[in-house]
Amino acid sequence: MKSTSRFAYASLALAGYADATYLTVKHLYRDDAGCLLSDGCDTVLNSEFSSIFGIPLAFLGYAYYLICVIGITAYIQTENAKILNGLFLVNLSGFAFSVWLVYLQAFVLNAFCTWCLFSAVVTTLLVAILALRKE
């Protein structure tokens, strides 16, 4: 993986981690998420779909991005391609889940969370970087 791709992946993973951390805190404290481009953040973050078995999806995003940050760090240190293959599977799963969540926002909740959409874009870019990498 080229150094520019490594940097892009790491930067995006850190941005996603910050986003998910912010959303987790806002969810746990039932605080206004402060949507930037729409007014649907609170609708989405307080919906019946915002948790799975009592675990906020934002926290699952936090864990997902933490895995991405740790994974790319481990790859940079070892250059073991198996790590990238594992990250690709993690990111592909995250992408599929993001597609489902965007669907829920658009067609079930009729509300959009800017922070959540940002996360979906980040996940899409992460999986694209790994899918297009050249060994």
Short mmCIF file of N, CA, C and O in Angstrom, two decimals:
data_model
loop_
_atom_site.label_atom_id
_atom_site.label_comp_id
_atom_site.label_asym_id
_atom_site.label_seq_id
_atom_site.Cartn_x
_atom_site.Cartn_y
_atom_site.Cartn_z
N MET A 1 0.86 -1.17 0.00
CA MET A 1 0.00 0.00 0.00
C MET A 1 0.90 1.23 0.00
O MET A 1 1.83 1.33 0.79
N LYS A 2 0.60 2.15 -0.90
CA LYS A 2 1.41 3.36 -1.01
C LYS A 2 1.26 4.23 0.23
O LYS A 2 0.24 4.18 0.93
N SER A 3 2.27 5.05 0.48
CA SER A 3 2.25 5.90 1.67
C SER A 3 1.09 6.90 1.63
O SER A 3 0.52 7.22 2.68
N THR A 4 0.72 7.38 0.45
CA THR A 4 -0.42 8.31 0.37
C THR A 4 -1.72 7.60 0.75
O THR A 4 -2.57 8.19 1.42
N SER A 5 -1.87 6.35 0.35
CA SER A 5 -3.05 5.58 0.72
C SER A 5 -3.07 5.30 2.22
O SER A 5 -4.12 5.34 2.85
N ARG A 6 -1.90 5.00 2.77
CA ARG A 6 -1.81 4.77 4.21
C ARG A 6 -2.24 6.02 4.98
O ARG A 6 -3.00 5.94 5.93
N PHE A 7 -1.71 7.16 4.54
CA PHE A 7 -2.04 8.43 5.19
C PHE A 7 -3.53 8.74 5.06
O PHE A 7 -4.17 9.14 6.03
N ALA A 8 -4.07 8.55 3.86
CA ALA A 8 -5.50 8.81 3.64
C ALA A 8 -6.35 7.90 4.51
O ALA A 8 -7.31 8.36 5.15
N TYR A 9 -6.01 6.62 4.55
CA TYR A 9 -6.78 5.67 5.36
C TYR A 9 -6.71 6.05 6.83
O TYR A 9 -7.74 6.10 7.51
N ALA A 10 -5.50 6.30 7.32
CA ALA A 10 -5.34 6.64 8.74
C ALA A 10 -6.09 7.93 9.09
O ALA A 10 -6.75 8.01 10.13
N SER A 11 -6.01 8.92 8.22
CA SER A 11 -6.70 10.20 8.46
C SER A 11 -8.21 10.01 8.51
O SER A 11 -8.90 10.54 9.38
N LEU A 12 -8.73 9.24 7.56
CA LEU A 12 -10.16 8.98 7.53
C LEU A 12 -10.61 8.17 8.74
O LEU A 12 -11.66 8.44 9.33
N ALA A 13 -9.81 7.18 9.12
CA ALA A 13 -10.15 6.37 10.30
C ALA A 13 -10.19 7.23 11.55
O ALA A 13 -11.08 7.08 12.39
N LEU A 14 -9.25 8.15 11.68
CA LEU A 14 -9.24 9.05 12.84
C LEU A 14 -10.43 10.01 12.80
O LEU A 14 -11.04 10.30 13.84
N ALA A 15 -10.78 10.50 11.61
CA ALA A 15 -11.95 11.38 11.48
C ALA A 15 -13.23 10.62 11.85
O ALA A 15 -14.09 11.16 12.56
N GLY A 16 -13.35 9.38 11.40
CA GLY A 16 -14.50 8.56 11.76
C GLY A 16 -14.54 8.28 13.25
O GLY A 16 -15.62 8.30 13.87
N TYR A 17 -13.39 8.03 13.83
CA TYR A 17 -13.29 7.79 15.28
C TYR A 17 -13.76 9.02 16.06
O TYR A 17 -14.53 8.90 17.01
N ALA A 18 -13.33 10.20 15.63
CA ALA A 18 -13.76 11.44 16.30
C ALA A 18 -15.27 11.63 16.16
O ALA A 18 -15.96 11.99 17.13
N ASP A 19 -15.80 11.38 14.97
CA ASP A 19 -17.23 11.51 14.71
C ASP A 19 -18.02 10.55 15.59
O ASP A 19 -19.00 10.94 16.24
N ALA A 20 -17.61 9.30 15.64
CA ALA A 20 -18.32 8.30 16.44
C ALA A 20 -18.21 8.59 17.93
O ALA A 20 -19.17 8.35 18.68
N THR A 21 -17.07 9.11 18.36
CA THR A 21 -16.92 9.48 19.76
C THR A 21 -17.90 10.60 20.11
O THR A 21 -18.60 10.54 21.13
N TYR A 22 -17.97 11.60 19.25
CA TYR A 22 -18.90 12.72 19.44
C TYR A 22 -20.34 12.21 19.53
O TYR A 22 -21.10 12.58 20.44
N LEU A 23 -20.72 11.36 18.58
CA LEU A 23 -22.09 10.84 18.57
C LEU A 23 -22.39 9.96 19.78
O LEU A 23 -23.50 9.99 20.31
N THR A 24 -21.40 9.20 20.22
CA THR A 24 -21.59 8.36 21.41
C THR A 24 -21.88 9.22 22.63
O THR A 24 -22.81 8.96 23.40
N VAL A 25 -21.09 10.26 22.82
CA VAL A 25 -21.28 11.17 23.96
C VAL A 25 -22.65 11.84 23.87
O VAL A 25 -23.39 11.89 24.86
N LYS A 26 -23.00 12.33 22.70
CA LYS A 26 -24.30 12.99 22.52
C LYS A 26 -25.45 12.02 22.79
O LYS A 26 -26.45 12.38 23.41
N HIS A 27 -25.31 10.78 22.35
CA HIS A 27 -26.34 9.77 22.57
C HIS A 27 -26.48 9.46 24.06
O HIS A 27 -27.59 9.43 24.59
N LEU A 28 -25.37 9.23 24.72
CA LEU A 28 -25.41 8.84 26.13
C LEU A 28 -25.97 9.93 27.03
O LEU A 28 -26.66 9.65 28.00
N TYR A 29 -25.66 11.18 26.70
CA TYR A 29 -26.14 12.30 27.51
C TYR A 29 -27.45 12.88 26.98
O TYR A 29 -27.94 13.86 27.53
N ARG A 30 -28.00 12.24 25.93
CA ARG A 30 -29.25 12.74 25.32
C ARG A 30 -29.16 14.23 25.02
O ARG A 30 -30.08 14.99 25.23
N ASP A 31 -27.99 14.62 24.54
CA ASP A 31 -27.70 16.02 24.25
C ASP A 31 -27.98 16.29 22.78
O ASP A 31 -27.90 15.39 21.94
N ASP A 32 -28.27 17.51 22.45
CA ASP A 32 -28.51 17.92 21.06
C ASP A 32 -27.22 17.70 20.26
O ASP A 32 -26.16 18.18 20.62
N ALA A 33 -27.34 16.96 19.17
CA ALA A 33 -26.17 16.63 18.35
C ALA A 33 -25.71 17.79 17.48
O ALA A 33 -24.61 17.77 16.95
N GLY A 34 -26.55 18.79 17.32
CA GLY A 34 -26.15 19.95 16.54
C GLY A 34 -25.91 19.63 15.08
O GLY A 34 -24.80 19.79 14.58
N CYS A 35 -26.93 19.18 14.40
CA CYS A 35 -26.82 18.88 12.98
C CYS A 35 -26.34 20.10 12.21
O CYS A 35 -26.79 21.21 12.46
N LEU A 36 -25.46 19.87 11.26
CA LEU A 36 -24.90 20.97 10.49
C LEU A 36 -25.76 21.35 9.29
O LEU A 36 -26.01 22.51 9.04
N LEU A 37 -26.23 20.37 8.53
CA LEU A 37 -26.92 20.65 7.28
C LEU A 37 -28.40 20.26 7.29
O LEU A 37 -29.10 20.48 6.30
N SER A 38 -28.84 19.65 8.34
CA SER A 38 -30.24 19.24 8.43
C SER A 38 -30.68 19.35 9.88
O SER A 38 -29.89 19.68 10.75
N ASP A 39 -31.94 19.05 10.12
CA ASP A 39 -32.42 19.11 11.50
C ASP A 39 -32.85 17.73 12.00
O ASP A 39 -33.59 17.62 12.96
N GLY A 40 -32.35 16.68 11.38
CA GLY A 40 -32.78 15.34 11.72
C GLY A 40 -31.88 14.55 12.64
O GLY A 40 -32.18 13.39 12.95
N CYS A 41 -30.80 15.14 13.11
CA CYS A 41 -29.86 14.37 13.94
C CYS A 41 -30.53 13.80 15.18
O CYS A 41 -30.37 12.63 15.50
N ASP A 42 -31.27 14.63 15.88
CA ASP A 42 -31.90 14.15 17.11
C ASP A 42 -32.96 13.10 16.83
O ASP A 42 -33.11 12.14 17.59
N THR A 43 -33.68 13.25 15.73
CA THR A 43 -34.66 12.23 15.33
C THR A 43 -33.97 10.89 15.12
O THR A 43 -34.42 9.86 15.61
N VAL A 44 -32.86 10.91 14.40
CA VAL A 44 -32.13 9.68 14.11
C VAL A 44 -31.48 9.12 15.37
O VAL A 44 -31.60 7.93 15.68
N LEU A 45 -30.82 9.97 16.14
CA LEU A 45 -30.08 9.50 17.32
C LEU A 45 -30.98 9.03 18.45
O LEU A 45 -30.53 8.27 19.33
N ASN A 46 -32.23 9.45 18.45
CA ASN A 46 -33.15 9.03 19.50
C ASN A 46 -34.21 8.06 18.99
O ASN A 46 -35.17 7.77 19.70
N SER A 47 -34.02 7.56 17.78
CA SER A 47 -35.00 6.63 17.21
C SER A 47 -34.84 5.24 17.81
O SER A 47 -33.84 4.93 18.46
N GLU A 48 -35.81 4.40 17.52
CA GLU A 48 -35.75 3.01 17.98
C GLU A 48 -34.60 2.25 17.32
O GLU A 48 -34.18 1.20 17.79
N PHE A 49 -34.05 2.80 16.24
CA PHE A 49 -32.96 2.15 15.50
C PHE A 49 -31.58 2.60 15.96
O PHE A 49 -30.58 2.17 15.41
N SER A 50 -31.53 3.45 16.97
CA SER A 50 -30.25 4.02 17.40
C SER A 50 -29.47 3.11 18.33
O SER A 50 -28.33 3.42 18.68
N SER A 51 -30.06 1.98 18.73
CA SER A 51 -29.39 1.03 19.61
C SER A 51 -29.71 -0.39 19.18
O SER A 51 -30.77 -0.65 18.60
N ILE A 52 -28.78 -1.29 19.47
CA ILE A 52 -29.00 -2.72 19.27
C ILE A 52 -28.73 -3.39 20.61
O ILE A 52 -27.62 -3.26 21.15
N PHE A 53 -29.71 -4.07 21.13
CA PHE A 53 -29.60 -4.73 22.44
C PHE A 53 -29.11 -3.76 23.51
O PHE A 53 -28.29 -4.11 24.36
N GLY A 54 -29.58 -2.53 23.44
CA GLY A 54 -29.22 -1.51 24.41
C GLY A 54 -27.87 -0.84 24.18
O GLY A 54 -27.48 0.04 24.93
N ILE A 55 -27.17 -1.24 23.14
CA ILE A 55 -25.86 -0.64 22.83
C ILE A 55 -26.07 0.40 21.74
O ILE A 55 -26.56 0.07 20.65
N PRO A 56 -25.70 1.65 22.01
CA PRO A 56 -25.86 2.68 20.99
C PRO A 56 -25.04 2.36 19.73
O PRO A 56 -23.89 1.93 19.82
N LEU A 57 -25.65 2.56 18.57
CA LEU A 57 -24.92 2.34 17.31
C LEU A 57 -23.69 3.24 17.23
O LEU A 57 -22.69 2.85 16.64
N ALA A 58 -23.79 4.42 17.83
CA ALA A 58 -22.64 5.32 17.82
C ALA A 58 -21.45 4.67 18.54
O ALA A 58 -20.31 4.83 18.11
N PHE A 59 -21.72 3.93 19.60
CA PHE A 59 -20.63 3.24 20.31
C PHE A 59 -20.06 2.12 19.45
O PHE A 59 -18.85 1.88 19.44
N LEU A 60 -20.93 1.42 18.71
CA LEU A 60 -20.43 0.39 17.80
C LEU A 60 -19.56 1.03 16.72
O LEU A 60 -18.54 0.45 16.32
N GLY A 61 -19.94 2.23 16.27
CA GLY A 61 -19.11 2.97 15.32
C GLY A 61 -17.77 3.34 15.93
O GLY A 61 -16.73 3.26 15.27
N TYR A 62 -17.80 3.73 17.19
CA TYR A 62 -16.57 4.04 17.93
C TYR A 62 -15.63 2.83 17.92
O TYR A 62 -14.44 2.95 17.61
N ALA A 63 -16.18 1.65 18.23
CA ALA A 63 -15.37 0.43 18.25
C ALA A 63 -14.88 0.08 16.85
O ALA A 63 -13.72 -0.32 16.66
N TYR A 64 -15.74 0.26 15.86
CA TYR A 64 -15.39 -0.01 14.46
C TYR A 64 -14.20 0.85 14.02
O TYR A 64 -13.22 0.35 13.46
N TYR A 65 -14.28 2.14 14.28
CA TYR A 65 -13.19 3.03 13.87
C TYR A 65 -11.93 2.79 14.69
O TYR A 65 -10.82 2.96 14.17
N LEU A 66 -12.08 2.40 15.93
CA LEU A 66 -10.91 2.06 16.74
C LEU A 66 -10.18 0.86 16.13
O LEU A 66 -8.95 0.85 16.04
N ILE A 67 -10.94 -0.13 15.67
CA ILE A 67 -10.34 -1.27 14.98
C ILE A 67 -9.59 -0.80 13.73
O ILE A 67 -8.48 -1.26 13.44
N CYS A 68 -10.19 0.14 12.99
CA CYS A 68 -9.54 0.67 11.78
C CYS A 68 -8.23 1.37 12.12
O CYS A 68 -7.22 1.18 11.43
N VAL A 69 -8.24 2.19 13.16
CA VAL A 69 -7.03 2.92 13.57
C VAL A 69 -5.95 1.94 14.02
O VAL A 69 -4.79 2.04 13.61
N ILE A 70 -6.33 0.99 14.85
CA ILE A 70 -5.36 0.00 15.33
C ILE A 70 -4.85 -0.84 14.16
O ILE A 70 -3.65 -1.12 14.06
N GLY A 71 -5.75 -1.22 13.26
CA GLY A 71 -5.36 -2.05 12.12
C GLY A 71 -4.37 -1.36 11.21
O GLY A 71 -3.35 -1.95 10.82
N ILE A 72 -4.64 -0.10 10.86
CA ILE A 72 -3.71 0.59 9.95
C ILE A 72 -2.38 0.86 10.65
O ILE A 72 -1.32 0.81 10.02
N THR A 73 -2.42 1.11 11.94
CA THR A 73 -1.18 1.30 12.70
C THR A 73 -0.36 0.00 12.69
O THR A 73 0.86 0.03 12.46
N ALA A 74 -1.03 -1.12 12.91
CA ALA A 74 -0.33 -2.42 12.89
C ALA A 74 0.23 -2.69 11.49
O ALA A 74 1.35 -3.19 11.36
N TYR A 75 -0.53 -2.35 10.45
CA TYR A 75 -0.04 -2.57 9.10
C TYR A 75 1.19 -1.71 8.82
O TYR A 75 2.18 -2.19 8.25
N ILE A 76 1.14 -0.45 9.20
CA ILE A 76 2.27 0.45 8.97
C ILE A 76 3.53 -0.08 9.66
O ILE A 76 4.63 0.00 9.11
N GLN A 77 3.36 -0.65 10.84
CA GLN A 77 4.51 -1.17 11.58
C GLN A 77 5.04 -2.48 11.02
O GLN A 77 6.24 -2.74 11.08
N THR A 78 4.16 -3.32 10.47
CA THR A 78 4.59 -4.66 10.05
C THR A 78 4.58 -4.88 8.54
O THR A 78 5.25 -5.79 8.06
N GLU A 79 3.78 -4.09 7.82
CA GLU A 79 3.55 -4.26 6.38
C GLU A 79 3.05 -5.67 6.05
O GLU A 79 3.32 -6.21 4.97
N ASN A 80 2.29 -6.24 6.96
CA ASN A 80 1.70 -7.56 6.77
C ASN A 80 0.38 -7.40 6.01
O ASN A 80 -0.58 -6.83 6.51
N ALA A 81 0.35 -7.92 4.79
CA ALA A 81 -0.83 -7.77 3.93
C ALA A 81 -2.08 -8.43 4.52
O ALA A 81 -3.20 -8.04 4.19
N LYS A 82 -1.90 -9.41 5.38
CA LYS A 82 -3.06 -10.07 6.01
C LYS A 82 -3.86 -9.08 6.86
O LYS A 82 -5.07 -9.20 6.98
N ILE A 83 -3.18 -8.10 7.41
CA ILE A 83 -3.87 -7.08 8.20
C ILE A 83 -4.78 -6.27 7.29
O ILE A 83 -5.94 -5.99 7.64
N LEU A 84 -4.29 -5.90 6.12
CA LEU A 84 -5.13 -5.16 5.17
C LEU A 84 -6.32 -6.00 4.70
O LEU A 84 -7.42 -5.46 4.53
N ASN A 85 -6.11 -7.29 4.51
CA ASN A 85 -7.21 -8.16 4.12
C ASN A 85 -8.28 -8.21 5.21
O ASN A 85 -9.47 -8.16 4.92
N GLY A 86 -7.83 -8.28 6.45
CA GLY A 86 -8.77 -8.26 7.57
C GLY A 86 -9.50 -6.93 7.67
O GLY A 86 -10.72 -6.90 7.88
N LEU A 87 -8.76 -5.83 7.50
CA LEU A 87 -9.39 -4.51 7.51
C LEU A 87 -10.40 -4.37 6.39
O LEU A 87 -11.46 -3.75 6.56
N PHE A 88 -10.08 -4.92 5.23
CA PHE A 88 -11.02 -4.85 4.11
C PHE A 88 -12.34 -5.53 4.47
O PHE A 88 -13.43 -4.99 4.20
N LEU A 89 -12.28 -6.69 5.10
CA LEU A 89 -13.50 -7.38 5.51
C LEU A 89 -14.27 -6.58 6.55
O LEU A 89 -15.50 -6.49 6.49
N VAL A 90 -13.55 -5.99 7.49
CA VAL A 90 -14.19 -5.14 8.50
C VAL A 90 -14.86 -3.95 7.83
O VAL A 90 -16.02 -3.62 8.11
N ASN A 91 -14.14 -3.30 6.90
CA ASN A 91 -14.70 -2.13 6.21
C ASN A 91 -15.85 -2.50 5.29
O ASN A 91 -16.81 -1.73 5.17
N LEU A 92 -15.77 -3.64 4.66
CA LEU A 92 -16.86 -4.08 3.79
C LEU A 92 -18.13 -4.32 4.62
O LEU A 92 -19.23 -3.93 4.22
N SER A 93 -17.95 -4.91 5.79
CA SER A 93 -19.09 -5.10 6.70
C SER A 93 -19.64 -3.75 7.16
O SER A 93 -20.86 -3.56 7.21
N GLY A 94 -18.74 -2.84 7.50
CA GLY A 94 -19.16 -1.50 7.90
C GLY A 94 -19.89 -0.77 6.79
O GLY A 94 -20.88 -0.07 7.03
N PHE A 95 -19.43 -0.95 5.57
CA PHE A 95 -20.09 -0.34 4.41
C PHE A 95 -21.51 -0.88 4.24
O PHE A 95 -22.46 -0.11 4.05
N ALA A 96 -21.65 -2.20 4.32
CA ALA A 96 -22.98 -2.81 4.18
C ALA A 96 -23.93 -2.30 5.27
O ALA A 96 -25.09 -1.97 5.00
N PHE A 97 -23.42 -2.20 6.49
CA PHE A 97 -24.23 -1.70 7.60
C PHE A 97 -24.58 -0.23 7.38
O PHE A 97 -25.72 0.20 7.65
N SER A 98 -23.64 0.54 6.87
CA SER A 98 -23.90 1.96 6.58
C SER A 98 -24.98 2.13 5.52
O SER A 98 -25.82 3.04 5.63
N VAL A 99 -24.97 1.27 4.51
CA VAL A 99 -26.02 1.33 3.48
C VAL A 99 -27.38 1.11 4.13
O VAL A 99 -28.35 1.83 3.85
N TRP A 100 -27.46 0.14 5.03
CA TRP A 100 -28.71 -0.13 5.75
C TRP A 100 -29.13 1.08 6.58
O TRP A 100 -30.31 1.47 6.55
N LEU A 101 -28.21 1.69 7.26
CA LEU A 101 -28.54 2.84 8.11
C LEU A 101 -28.98 4.05 7.28
O LEU A 101 -29.91 4.77 7.68
N VAL A 102 -28.36 4.26 6.14
CA VAL A 102 -28.79 5.36 5.26
C VAL A 102 -30.19 5.07 4.72
O VAL A 102 -31.04 5.97 4.64
N TYR A 103 -30.44 3.82 4.39
CA TYR A 103 -31.79 3.43 3.96
C TYR A 103 -32.81 3.77 5.06
O TYR A 103 -33.88 4.33 4.76
N LEU A 104 -32.51 3.40 6.29
CA LEU A 104 -33.43 3.69 7.40
C LEU A 104 -33.68 5.19 7.53
O LEU A 104 -34.83 5.61 7.74
N GLN A 105 -32.63 5.98 7.41
CA GLN A 105 -32.80 7.43 7.51
C GLN A 105 -33.70 7.95 6.40
O GLN A 105 -34.60 8.76 6.64
N ALA A 106 -33.46 7.48 5.19
CA ALA A 106 -34.18 8.00 4.03
C ALA A 106 -35.62 7.52 3.94
O ALA A 106 -36.52 8.32 3.64
N PHE A 107 -35.85 6.24 4.21
CA PHE A 107 -37.16 5.67 3.89
C PHE A 107 -38.01 5.27 5.10
O PHE A 107 -39.20 5.03 4.94
N VAL A 108 -37.40 5.18 6.26
CA VAL A 108 -38.18 4.81 7.45
C VAL A 108 -38.34 6.01 8.37
O VAL A 108 -39.45 6.36 8.77
N LEU A 109 -37.24 6.66 8.69
CA LEU A 109 -37.29 7.80 9.61
C LEU A 109 -37.61 9.12 8.92
O LEU A 109 -38.05 10.07 9.57
N ASN A 110 -37.35 9.18 7.63
CA ASN A 110 -37.53 10.44 6.88
C ASN A 110 -36.79 11.59 7.55
O ASN A 110 -37.30 12.72 7.63
N ALA A 111 -35.62 11.30 8.02
CA ALA A 111 -34.77 12.29 8.69
C ALA A 111 -33.32 11.89 8.46
O ALA A 111 -32.99 10.70 8.40
N PHE A 112 -32.47 12.89 8.33
CA PHE A 112 -31.05 12.63 8.10
C PHE A 112 -30.20 13.25 9.19
O PHE A 112 -30.43 14.38 9.61
N CYS A 113 -29.21 12.48 9.62
CA CYS A 113 -28.23 12.94 10.60
C CYS A 113 -26.94 13.23 9.83
O CYS A 113 -26.34 12.31 9.26
N THR A 114 -26.53 14.49 9.82
CA THR A 114 -25.32 14.88 9.09
C THR A 114 -24.10 14.10 9.57
O THR A 114 -23.29 13.63 8.77
N TRP A 115 -23.99 13.95 10.89
CA TRP A 115 -22.85 13.23 11.46
C TRP A 115 -22.86 11.77 11.04
O TRP A 115 -21.82 11.18 10.78
N CYS A 116 -24.05 11.19 10.96
CA CYS A 116 -24.18 9.79 10.55
C CYS A 116 -23.84 9.62 9.08
O CYS A 116 -23.19 8.64 8.69
N LEU A 117 -24.29 10.56 8.27
CA LEU A 117 -23.97 10.51 6.84
C LEU A 117 -22.47 10.70 6.61
O LEU A 117 -21.88 10.08 5.72
N PHE A 118 -21.85 11.55 7.43
CA PHE A 118 -20.39 11.72 7.35
C PHE A 118 -19.70 10.38 7.60
O PHE A 118 -18.78 9.99 6.88
N SER A 119 -20.18 9.66 8.61
CA SER A 119 -19.62 8.35 8.92
C SER A 119 -19.79 7.39 7.76
O SER A 119 -18.88 6.62 7.43
N ALA A 120 -20.95 7.42 7.11
CA ALA A 120 -21.19 6.55 5.96
C ALA A 120 -20.23 6.88 4.81
O ALA A 120 -19.70 5.97 4.15
N VAL A 121 -19.97 8.16 4.59
CA VAL A 121 -19.02 8.56 3.55
C VAL A 121 -17.62 8.10 3.90
O VAL A 121 -16.88 7.57 3.06
N VAL A 122 -17.22 8.28 5.15
CA VAL A 122 -15.89 7.84 5.60
C VAL A 122 -15.73 6.34 5.40
O VAL A 122 -14.72 5.88 4.87
N THR A 123 -16.73 5.57 5.79
CA THR A 123 -16.67 4.11 5.62
C THR A 123 -16.57 3.74 4.15
O THR A 123 -15.81 2.84 3.77
N THR A 124 -17.31 4.43 3.29
CA THR A 124 -17.25 4.18 1.86
C THR A 124 -15.84 4.44 1.33
O THR A 124 -15.29 3.65 0.55
N LEU A 125 -15.24 5.53 1.77
CA LEU A 125 -13.88 5.86 1.34
C LEU A 125 -12.86 4.86 1.87
O LEU A 125 -11.92 4.48 1.15
N LEU A 126 -13.03 4.41 3.10
CA LEU A 126 -12.11 3.41 3.67
C LEU A 126 -12.14 2.12 2.87
O LEU A 126 -11.08 1.56 2.53
N VAL A 127 -13.32 1.64 2.56
CA VAL A 127 -13.42 0.39 1.80
C VAL A 127 -12.89 0.60 0.38
O VAL A 127 -12.25 -0.30 -0.19
N ALA A 128 -13.11 1.78 -0.19
CA ALA A 128 -12.60 2.06 -1.54
C ALA A 128 -11.07 2.08 -1.56
O ALA A 128 -10.46 1.53 -2.49
N ILE A 129 -10.47 2.69 -0.57
CA ILE A 129 -8.99 2.73 -0.51
C ILE A 129 -8.43 1.32 -0.48
O ILE A 129 -7.47 1.00 -1.20
N LEU A 130 -9.03 0.45 0.31
CA LEU A 130 -8.52 -0.92 0.41
C LEU A 130 -8.86 -1.73 -0.84
O LEU A 130 -8.07 -2.58 -1.27
N ALA A 131 -10.01 -1.49 -1.44
CA ALA A 131 -10.40 -2.24 -2.63
C ALA A 131 -9.51 -1.88 -3.83
O ALA A 131 -9.22 -2.73 -4.67
N LEU A 132 -9.06 -0.63 -3.87
CA LEU A 132 -8.27 -0.15 -5.01
C LEU A 132 -6.77 -0.20 -4.78
O LEU A 132 -6.01 0.24 -5.64
N ARG A 133 -6.36 -0.71 -3.65
CA ARG A 133 -4.92 -0.72 -3.33
C ARG A 133 -4.15 -1.59 -4.29
O ARG A 133 -4.66 -2.57 -4.82
N LYS A 134 -2.92 -1.21 -4.46
CA LYS A 134 -2.00 -2.00 -5.28
C LYS A 134 -0.92 -2.53 -4.35
O LYS A 134 -0.30 -1.80 -3.61
N GLU A 135 -0.72 -3.82 -4.39
CA GLU A 135 0.30 -4.43 -3.52
C GLU A 135 1.66 -4.32 -4.16
O GLU A 135 1.87 -4.36 -5.29
#
